[in-house]
Coordinates of C-alpha atoms in Angstrom, one line a residue:
Chain O
M102 CA 119.6 114.5 83.4
E103 CA 122.2 116.9 84.7
Q104 CA 123.7 115.7 88.0
Q105 CA 125.3 118.0 90.5
R106 CA 129.0 117.4 90.3
L107 CA 130.9 116.7 93.5
T108 CA 133.9 119.1 93.2
A109 CA 135.4 117.8 96.5
P110 CA 134.5 115.1 99.0
L111 CA 131.8 116.4 101.4
R112 CA 132.9 116.9 105.1
T113 CA 130.7 114.2 106.7
V114 CA 129.6 112.9 110.0
I115 CA 128.6 109.3 110.2
I116 CA 125.9 108.6 112.8
G117 CA 125.9 104.9 113.7
S118 CA 128.6 102.1 113.7
G119 CA 126.6 99.0 112.8
N120 CA 126.9 96.9 109.6
V121 CA 125.5 99.5 107.3
A122 CA 127.7 102.4 108.6
S123 CA 130.8 100.2 108.8
T124 CA 130.4 99.1 105.1
I125 CA 129.1 102.4 103.6
A126 CA 131.3 104.9 105.3
P127 CA 134.7 103.5 104.2
A128 CA 133.4 102.7 100.7
L129 CA 132.2 106.3 100.2
E130 CA 135.4 107.7 101.6
K131 CA 137.5 105.5 99.5
A132 CA 135.5 106.5 96.4
G133 CA 136.2 110.1 97.1
A134 CA 132.6 111.0 97.8
I135 CA 133.0 111.9 101.4
D136 CA 135.6 112.9 103.9
V137 CA 134.5 111.6 107.3
V138 CA 135.3 114.0 110.1
A139 CA 133.5 112.1 112.9
V140 CA 131.8 108.9 113.8
Y141 CA 129.1 109.1 116.4
S142 CA 127.9 106.1 118.4
P143 CA 126.7 106.1 122.0
T144 CA 129.0 103.2 122.6
P145 CA 132.6 104.7 122.6
D146 CA 134.3 101.4 121.5
H147 CA 132.0 101.1 118.5
A148 CA 132.6 104.7 117.5
S149 CA 136.4 104.2 117.8
A150 CA 136.4 101.0 115.9
L151 CA 134.7 102.5 112.8
A152 CA 136.7 105.8 113.1
G153 CA 139.9 103.8 113.1
E154 CA 139.0 102.5 109.6
L155 CA 138.6 106.0 108.2
R156 CA 141.3 108.5 107.3
H157 CA 141.0 111.1 110.0
A158 CA 137.6 110.7 111.7
V159 CA 137.3 111.3 115.4
A160 CA 135.1 109.1 117.6
V161 CA 132.2 110.8 119.4
S162 CA 130.0 109.2 122.0
D163 CA 128.2 112.3 123.4
P164 CA 125.7 113.7 121.0
A165 CA 126.6 117.2 122.2
N166 CA 130.1 116.7 120.7
V167 CA 128.9 115.9 117.2
P168 CA 130.7 118.5 115.0
A169 CA 128.3 121.3 113.9
N170 CA 130.4 122.3 110.9
A171 CA 130.0 119.2 108.6
E172 CA 128.3 119.4 105.2
F173 CA 126.7 116.0 105.3
Y174 CA 125.3 113.9 108.1
L175 CA 124.5 110.3 107.3
I176 CA 122.4 108.4 109.8
A177 CA 122.9 104.7 109.4
V178 CA 121.1 103.1 112.3
K179 CA 118.2 100.5 112.6
D180 CA 114.9 101.6 111.1
D181 CA 113.2 102.0 114.4
A182 CA 116.1 104.0 115.9
V183 CA 116.3 106.8 113.2
Q184 CA 113.8 109.1 114.9
S185 CA 115.0 108.6 118.4
V186 CA 118.7 109.0 117.5
A187 CA 117.9 112.1 115.4
S188 CA 116.1 113.7 118.3
T189 CA 119.3 113.7 120.4
L190 CA 121.5 115.4 117.8
P191 CA 122.2 119.1 117.4
P192 CA 120.5 120.5 114.2
N193 CA 122.6 121.9 111.4
P194 CA 120.3 123.6 109.0
D195 CA 123.1 124.4 106.5
A196 CA 124.0 120.7 106.0
I197 CA 122.2 117.9 104.2
W198 CA 121.0 115.1 106.4
A199 CA 120.1 111.6 105.1
H200 CA 119.3 108.3 106.6
T201 CA 119.9 104.8 105.2
S202 CA 116.5 103.2 106.1
G203 CA 114.1 101.5 103.7
G204 CA 111.1 101.9 105.9
V205 CA 111.4 105.4 107.3
D206 CA 110.1 108.6 105.7
A207 CA 112.7 111.2 104.7
S208 CA 110.8 113.8 106.8
A209 CA 111.9 112.0 110.0
L210 CA 115.0 114.3 109.7
S211 CA 113.1 117.5 109.1
P212 CA 113.7 118.8 112.7
L213 CA 117.4 118.8 112.0
S214 CA 117.5 120.8 108.8
G215 CA 115.4 122.0 105.9
R216 CA 117.7 119.8 103.7
Y217 CA 117.0 116.2 104.3
G218 CA 116.8 112.9 102.4
V219 CA 117.3 109.2 102.2
F220 CA 120.3 107.3 101.0
Y221 CA 119.1 103.7 101.0
P222 CA 121.5 100.9 100.0
L223 CA 119.4 97.8 99.2
Q224 CA 121.7 95.2 100.5
T225 CA 122.2 93.2 103.7
F226 CA 125.6 93.9 105.1
T227 CA 127.6 91.7 107.4
K228 CA 130.7 93.0 109.3
G229 CA 133.8 91.2 108.1
V230 CA 132.2 90.1 104.8
T231 CA 133.4 92.0 101.8
T232 CA 130.5 93.4 99.7
E233 CA 131.1 94.3 96.1
M234 CA 129.7 97.9 96.4
S235 CA 129.5 98.5 92.7
E236 CA 126.7 95.9 92.6
V237 CA 124.7 97.5 95.4
P238 CA 121.7 99.6 94.3
V239 CA 121.2 102.8 96.2
F240 CA 117.8 104.6 96.3
I241 CA 117.8 108.3 96.7
E242 CA 115.2 110.8 97.9
A243 CA 115.6 114.4 99.0
N244 CA 113.2 117.4 99.5
S245 CA 114.8 119.5 96.8
K246 CA 116.0 118.8 93.3
A247 CA 119.5 120.1 94.1
D248 CA 119.9 117.8 97.1
T249 CA 118.5 114.8 95.2
D250 CA 121.2 115.4 92.7
L251 CA 123.8 115.8 95.4
L252 CA 122.9 112.5 97.1
K253 CA 122.9 110.8 93.7
A254 CA 126.3 112.2 92.9
I255 CA 127.6 110.9 96.2
A256 CA 126.1 107.4 95.6
S257 CA 127.3 107.4 92.0
K258 CA 130.9 107.5 93.1
M259 CA 130.4 104.1 94.7
T260 CA 128.0 102.3 92.4
P261 CA 126.4 102.8 89.0
K262 CA 123.1 101.5 90.3
V263 CA 121.6 104.8 91.6
Y264 CA 117.9 105.3 91.5
E265 CA 115.4 107.9 92.7
A266 CA 112.6 106.6 94.9
D267 CA 110.1 108.4 97.0
S268 CA 109.1 107.0 100.4
D269 CA 106.1 105.0 99.1
T270 CA 108.2 103.4 96.3
R271 CA 111.0 102.7 98.7
C272 CA 108.6 101.0 101.1
R273 CA 107.2 98.8 98.3
M274 CA 110.8 98.0 97.3
H275 CA 111.4 97.0 100.9
A276 CA 108.3 94.8 100.9
A277 CA 109.5 93.1 97.8
A278 CA 112.9 92.5 99.5
V279 CA 111.1 91.0 102.5
F280 CA 109.5 88.4 100.2
A281 CA 112.7 87.8 98.3
C282 CA 115.0 87.5 101.2
N283 CA 113.5 87.4 104.7
F284 CA 110.6 85.0 103.8
T285 CA 112.9 82.9 101.7
N286 CA 115.3 82.5 104.5
H287 CA 112.4 81.4 106.8
L288 CA 111.5 78.7 104.2
W289 CA 115.1 77.5 104.3
A290 CA 114.9 77.4 108.1
I291 CA 111.7 75.2 107.8
A292 CA 113.4 72.9 105.3
D293 CA 116.4 72.6 107.7
D294 CA 114.0 71.7 110.5
I295 CA 112.3 69.0 108.4
L296 CA 115.5 67.5 107.3
R297 CA 117.0 67.4 110.8
R298 CA 113.9 66.0 112.4
E299 CA 112.8 63.5 109.8
T300 CA 115.8 62.4 107.9
G301 CA 118.9 62.8 110.1
T302 CA 120.5 65.1 107.6
D303 CA 120.3 68.9 107.4
L304 CA 120.0 71.7 104.9
S305 CA 123.5 71.0 103.6
V306 CA 122.2 68.1 101.5
L307 CA 120.1 70.7 99.7
H308 CA 123.0 73.2 99.2
P309 CA 123.7 72.2 95.5
L310 CA 119.9 72.5 94.8
L311 CA 119.7 75.9 96.5
K312 CA 122.6 77.3 94.5
E313 CA 121.1 76.0 91.2
T314 CA 117.7 77.4 92.1
L315 CA 119.1 80.8 92.7
R316 CA 121.3 80.6 89.6
K317 CA 118.2 80.0 87.5
A318 CA 116.3 82.8 89.2
L319 CA 119.1 85.2 88.5
S320 CA 119.3 84.3 84.8
C321 CA 115.5 84.0 84.1
R322 CA 112.3 85.4 85.3
P323 CA 111.4 83.3 88.4
A324 CA 107.8 82.9 87.3
E325 CA 109.0 81.3 84.1
V326 CA 111.2 78.7 85.7
Q327 CA 108.8 77.6 88.5
T328 CA 109.0 73.9 89.0
G329 CA 107.7 71.4 91.6
P330 CA 104.5 69.6 92.4
A331 CA 102.2 72.7 92.6
A332 CA 103.6 74.1 89.3
R333 CA 102.7 70.9 87.5
G334 CA 99.3 70.6 89.3
D335 CA 100.3 67.3 91.0
R336 CA 97.8 67.3 93.9
G337 CA 98.6 63.7 94.8
I338 CA 102.2 64.6 95.7
I339 CA 101.1 67.8 97.5
E340 CA 98.7 65.8 99.8
K341 CA 101.3 63.1 100.3
H342 CA 103.9 65.7 101.4
A343 CA 101.4 67.5 103.7
S344 CA 100.3 64.2 105.3
L345 CA 103.9 63.5 106.4
L346 CA 104.4 66.9 108.0
P347 CA 103.3 68.2 111.4
Q348 CA 100.2 70.4 111.3
E349 CA 101.9 73.8 111.2
E350 CA 104.2 72.9 108.4
A351 CA 101.5 71.0 106.5
D352 CA 99.2 74.0 106.6
L353 CA 101.9 76.3 105.2
Y354 CA 102.8 73.6 102.6
R355 CA 99.2 73.4 101.4
L356 CA 98.8 77.2 101.4
L357 CA 101.9 78.0 99.4
S358 CA 101.0 75.1 97.0
E359 CA 97.6 76.7 96.5
K360 CA 99.2 80.1 95.8
I361 CA 101.4 78.5 93.1
L362 CA 98.5 76.5 91.6
T363 CA 96.4 79.7 91.4
Y364 CA 99.3 81.8 90.1
H365 CA 100.2 79.4 87.3
S366 CA 96.7 78.6 86.2
R367 CA 96.1 82.3 85.4
Chain E
M215 CA 129.8 49.2 106.2
E216 CA 131.0 47.0 103.4
Q217 CA 130.0 48.1 100.0
Q218 CA 129.6 45.8 97.0
R219 CA 132.5 46.6 94.6
L220 CA 131.8 47.3 91.0
T221 CA 134.3 45.1 89.2
A222 CA 133.1 46.4 85.8
P223 CA 130.7 49.0 84.5
L224 CA 127.1 47.6 84.5
R225 CA 125.5 47.1 81.1
T226 CA 122.8 49.7 81.3
V227 CA 119.6 50.8 79.6
I228 CA 118.5 54.4 80.2
I229 CA 114.8 55.0 80.1
G230 CA 114.1 58.6 79.5
S231 CA 115.9 61.5 77.8
G232 CA 115.0 64.5 79.8
N233 CA 117.1 66.7 82.0
V234 CA 117.8 64.0 84.6
A235 CA 118.7 61.3 82.1
S236 CA 120.8 63.6 80.0
T237 CA 122.9 64.7 83.0
I238 CA 123.1 61.4 85.0
A239 CA 123.7 58.9 82.2
P240 CA 126.9 60.6 80.7
A241 CA 128.2 61.3 84.3
L242 CA 127.8 57.7 85.4
E243 CA 129.3 56.4 82.2
K244 CA 132.2 58.8 82.4
A245 CA 132.8 57.7 86.0
G246 CA 133.0 54.1 84.9
A247 CA 129.9 53.0 86.8
I248 CA 127.8 52.1 83.8
D249 CA 128.1 51.2 80.2
V250 CA 125.0 52.4 78.4
V251 CA 123.9 50.0 75.7
A252 CA 120.6 51.7 74.9
V253 CA 118.6 54.9 75.5
Y254 CA 114.8 54.5 75.3
S255 CA 112.5 57.4 74.6
P256 CA 109.1 57.3 72.7
T257 CA 110.4 60.3 70.8
P258 CA 113.1 59.0 68.4
D259 CA 115.0 62.4 68.2
H260 CA 115.3 62.6 72.0
A261 CA 116.6 59.0 72.3
S262 CA 119.1 59.7 69.5
A263 CA 120.3 63.0 71.0
L264 CA 121.2 61.4 74.3
A265 CA 122.5 58.2 72.8
G266 CA 124.9 60.4 70.7
E267 CA 126.4 61.7 73.9
L268 CA 127.2 58.2 75.1
R269 CA 130.0 55.9 74.0
H270 CA 128.1 53.2 72.1
A271 CA 124.4 53.4 73.1
V272 CA 121.7 52.7 70.5
A273 CA 118.5 54.8 70.4
V274 CA 115.3 53.0 70.9
S275 CA 111.8 54.4 70.5
D276 CA 109.7 51.2 70.6
P277 CA 109.5 49.7 74.0
A278 CA 109.5 46.2 72.4
N279 CA 113.1 46.9 71.2
V280 CA 114.5 47.7 74.6
P281 CA 117.3 45.3 75.1
A282 CA 116.5 42.4 77.4
N283 CA 120.0 41.5 78.3
A284 CA 121.1 44.5 80.3
E285 CA 122.2 44.3 84.0
F286 CA 120.7 47.7 85.0
Y287 CA 117.7 49.6 83.9
L288 CA 117.6 53.3 85.1
I289 CA 114.2 55.0 84.6
A290 CA 114.7 58.7 84.6
V291 CA 111.3 60.2 83.8
K292 CA 108.9 62.6 85.5
D293 CA 107.4 61.4 88.8
D294 CA 104.0 60.9 87.4
A295 CA 105.2 59.0 84.4
V296 CA 107.2 56.3 86.2
Q297 CA 104.4 53.8 86.6
S298 CA 103.0 54.3 83.1
V299 CA 106.3 54.1 81.3
A300 CA 107.3 51.0 83.4
S301 CA 104.1 49.3 82.4
T302 CA 105.1 49.4 78.7
L303 CA 108.6 47.9 79.2
P304 CA 109.5 44.2 78.9
P305 CA 110.4 42.8 82.3
N306 CA 113.9 41.5 83.0
P307 CA 113.9 39.7 86.3
D308 CA 117.7 39.1 86.3
A309 CA 118.4 42.8 86.2
I310 CA 118.1 45.5 88.8
W311 CA 115.7 48.3 88.0
A312 CA 115.7 51.7 89.6
H313 CA 114.0 55.0 89.1
T314 CA 115.2 58.5 89.9
S315 CA 112.0 60.0 91.4
G316 CA 111.8 61.6 94.8
G317 CA 108.0 61.0 95.2
V318 CA 107.5 57.5 93.9
D319 CA 107.8 54.3 95.9
A320 CA 110.4 51.8 94.9
S321 CA 107.8 49.1 94.5
A322 CA 106.4 50.9 91.4
L323 CA 109.0 48.8 89.6
S324 CA 108.2 45.4 91.2
P325 CA 106.3 44.1 88.1
L326 CA 109.5 44.4 86.1
S327 CA 111.8 42.4 88.4
G328 CA 112.2 41.1 91.9
R329 CA 115.2 43.4 92.1
Y330 CA 114.1 47.1 92.2
G331 CA 115.1 50.3 93.9
V332 CA 115.5 54.0 93.7
F333 CA 118.5 56.2 92.6
Y334 CA 117.3 59.7 93.5
P335 CA 119.7 62.6 92.7
L336 CA 118.6 65.6 94.8
Q337 CA 119.3 68.3 92.3
T338 CA 117.5 70.3 89.6
F339 CA 119.1 69.6 86.3
T340 CA 119.0 71.9 83.3
K341 CA 120.1 70.8 79.8
G342 CA 123.1 72.7 78.7
V343 CA 124.1 73.8 82.2
T344 CA 127.0 71.9 83.7
T345 CA 126.3 70.5 87.1
E346 CA 129.2 69.6 89.4
M347 CA 128.1 66.0 90.0
S348 CA 130.4 65.5 92.9
E349 CA 128.3 67.9 94.9
V350 CA 125.0 66.2 94.2
P351 CA 123.6 64.0 96.9
V352 CA 122.1 60.7 95.8
F353 CA 119.6 58.8 97.9
I354 CA 119.4 55.0 97.5
E355 CA 116.8 52.4 98.3
A356 CA 116.5 48.8 97.1
N357 CA 114.6 45.8 98.2
S358 CA 117.7 43.8 99.2
K359 CA 120.9 44.6 101.0
A360 CA 122.9 43.4 98.1
D361 CA 121.1 45.7 95.6
T362 CA 121.2 48.6 98.0
D363 CA 125.0 48.2 98.1
L364 CA 125.1 47.8 94.3
L365 CA 123.2 51.1 93.7
K366 CA 125.4 52.8 96.3
A367 CA 128.5 51.6 94.6
I368 CA 127.2 53.0 91.3
A369 CA 126.4 56.4 92.8
S370 CA 129.7 56.5 94.7
K371 CA 131.6 56.5 91.4
M372 CA 130.0 59.9 90.7
T373 CA 129.6 61.6 94.1
P374 CA 130.8 61.1 97.7
K375 CA 127.4 62.2 98.9
V376 CA 125.5 58.9 98.8
Y377 CA 122.8 58.1 101.4
E378 CA 120.3 55.4 102.1
A379 CA 116.7 56.6 102.3
D380 CA 113.5 54.6 102.4
S381 CA 110.4 55.9 100.5
D382 CA 109.0 57.8 103.5
T383 CA 112.4 59.5 104.2
R384 CA 112.8 60.4 100.6
C385 CA 109.3 61.8 100.5
R386 CA 110.1 64.1 103.5
M387 CA 113.4 65.0 101.9
H388 CA 111.4 66.0 98.8
A389 CA 108.9 68.0 100.9
A390 CA 111.9 69.9 102.4
A391 CA 113.2 70.6 98.9
V392 CA 109.9 72.0 97.9
F393 CA 110.0 74.4 100.8
A394 CA 113.6 75.3 100.1
C395 CA 113.4 75.7 96.3
N396 CA 110.0 75.6 94.7
F397 CA 108.3 77.9 97.3
T398 CA 111.3 80.1 97.5
N399 CA 111.3 80.6 93.7
H400 CA 107.6 81.5 94.0
L401 CA 108.4 84.2 96.5
W402 CA 111.1 85.6 94.1
A403 CA 108.3 85.6 91.4
I404 CA 106.1 87.7 93.7
A405 CA 109.0 90.1 94.6
D406 CA 109.6 90.5 90.8
D407 CA 105.9 91.2 90.3
I408 CA 105.8 93.9 93.0
L409 CA 108.9 95.6 91.7
R410 CA 107.7 95.6 88.1
R411 CA 104.2 96.9 89.0
E412 CA 105.1 99.3 91.8
T413 CA 108.6 100.7 91.2
G414 CA 109.4 100.4 87.5
T415 CA 112.4 98.1 88.3
D416 CA 112.5 94.3 88.5
L417 CA 114.1 91.6 90.5
S418 CA 117.5 92.4 89.2
V419 CA 117.8 95.3 91.7
L420 CA 117.6 92.6 94.4
H421 CA 120.1 90.3 92.8
P422 CA 123.0 91.4 95.1
L423 CA 120.7 90.9 98.1
L424 CA 119.6 87.5 96.9
K425 CA 123.1 86.3 96.5
E426 CA 124.1 87.6 99.9
T427 CA 121.0 86.0 101.6
L428 CA 121.9 82.6 100.1
R429 CA 125.6 83.0 101.0
K430 CA 124.6 83.5 104.6
A431 CA 122.2 80.6 104.6
L432 CA 124.9 78.3 103.2
S433 CA 127.4 79.3 105.9
C434 CA 125.0 79.5 108.9
R435 CA 121.8 77.9 110.1
P436 CA 119.1 79.9 108.4
A437 CA 117.0 80.1 111.6
E438 CA 120.0 81.8 113.3
V439 CA 120.5 84.5 110.6
Q440 CA 116.8 85.4 110.1
T441 CA 116.4 89.2 109.6
G442 CA 113.6 91.5 108.6
P443 CA 110.6 93.2 110.2
A444 CA 109.0 90.0 111.5
A445 CA 112.2 88.7 113.1
R446 CA 112.6 91.9 115.1
G447 CA 108.9 92.0 115.9
D448 CA 108.3 95.3 114.0
R449 CA 104.5 95.1 113.5
G450 CA 104.4 98.8 112.4
I451 CA 106.5 98.0 109.3
I452 CA 104.6 94.8 108.7
E453 CA 101.3 96.6 108.5
K454 CA 102.8 99.4 106.5
H455 CA 104.1 97.0 103.9
A456 CA 100.8 95.0 103.8
S457 CA 98.7 98.2 103.4
L458 CA 100.7 99.1 100.2
L459 CA 100.1 95.7 98.6
P460 CA 97.1 94.2 96.8
Q461 CA 94.9 91.9 98.9
E462 CA 96.4 88.6 97.7
E463 CA 100.0 89.6 98.3
A464 CA 99.1 91.5 101.5
D465 CA 97.5 88.3 103.0
L466 CA 100.6 86.2 102.2
Y467 CA 102.8 88.9 103.6
R468 CA 100.9 89.0 106.9
L469 CA 100.7 85.2 107.1
L470 CA 104.4 84.6 106.5
S471 CA 105.3 87.4 109.0
E472 CA 103.1 85.8 111.6
K473 CA 104.9 82.5 111.0
I474 CA 108.2 84.2 111.5
L475 CA 107.0 86.1 114.6
T476 CA 105.7 82.8 116.1
Y477 CA 108.8 80.8 115.2
H478 CA 111.2 83.3 116.6
S479 CA 109.3 83.9 119.9
R480 CA 109.5 80.2 120.8

């Protein structure tokens, strides 16, 4: 597959100043993929803070002042803000526009330009925490082959893990990530609650177990290393555990155990 | 709290040769807590393999040959085998007997001796994978203060994380571990299924995200760092995700999302 080569960093405006923008913009600039000319955020301090981490970006807090002469506009705001933020910005039909959201269609940006796409880094970013960008997968979509290749070329400067994904695929990917991370985190919260309430400890007693469980899941297929009462069909222990928990937790315990029993009896 | 001091390693018989026995026995012997005189397993090769990793243990595969003159018998077999294995062994009322199971009452060993207890290491062990034993919590129970202190003294040679826990507390601890590890692993299996079926990738694209999610959960209270569509009350994305998944996964997606919505609206 021939990829469009980036002969020079693209003159870029970053829209947003949250965790994603603050991680991705410096990483792409450092990689030589983009040259950030402006950072836009409605909160002047936030725009300035991110602009200050870039080579020669200006901070912009009035959408009317967003430079009209950039080649690339990257919108890195929360999923549910993409459309509303985009509607405040001056269109630039010569430039390519992309957002970083897993759950928003590429076409949300069509009012701004005939060239639009998605640049979706599948990672949770935290300000102040260094992320190894070369491990982060980026999913690309655009409404032309040339712009798909252009966005892939930009991403490829930062990470080897660059994939194409249309909006449906990206949405399924995001649903999988919700299972793997958001739901998982909620189960850790429940475990923490049980331990605090019932045993006078907290989740920290399980930290070694959590680390080992993840280590196994990273090196094997999780379905093949499933352990626990449900995986071995031990209904006695399942009922004993459920009987010791309050209703809400007991219901969830039974339901997830049934899911595992069914899954592993296939 | 005064702990009984171990003046010399206890002459010990290890019952079992699986992952727990193979990890715990060498670690306790190396720490100077025990001196293993015999390893019993009904499978001769298994008994020999573990005995070979200990200083001068003999391998025993006939329960009648289990030495009657040990001071400590540690039964490290699967939860549902504790009772049946114990029933085949010759009692030794002078010795202390303990099992390593989270879900089994201490009294399961009462036919063997008036001195019985539980030595429950809360970790998942894998043969061939080195476990940092000083991070592993051990939960102790015994039917006398003196033997509780003795088991705590043994565990303390291996790890600073030694706690007392009666059978009910241990069972709740185990239930919490099921939420935190077994159920979590099942959600990773589902994510892997979705990715393989729907996107042509697999869970490896989520590995950086999984690691970062765990890193956060280890450094913060999980309930305080919950993210995702349900945590921000985004029912639009929840329904979009569910509509793209097959019935079984969609039902679970909706149910876990409702749990998070309820939990975080409290």
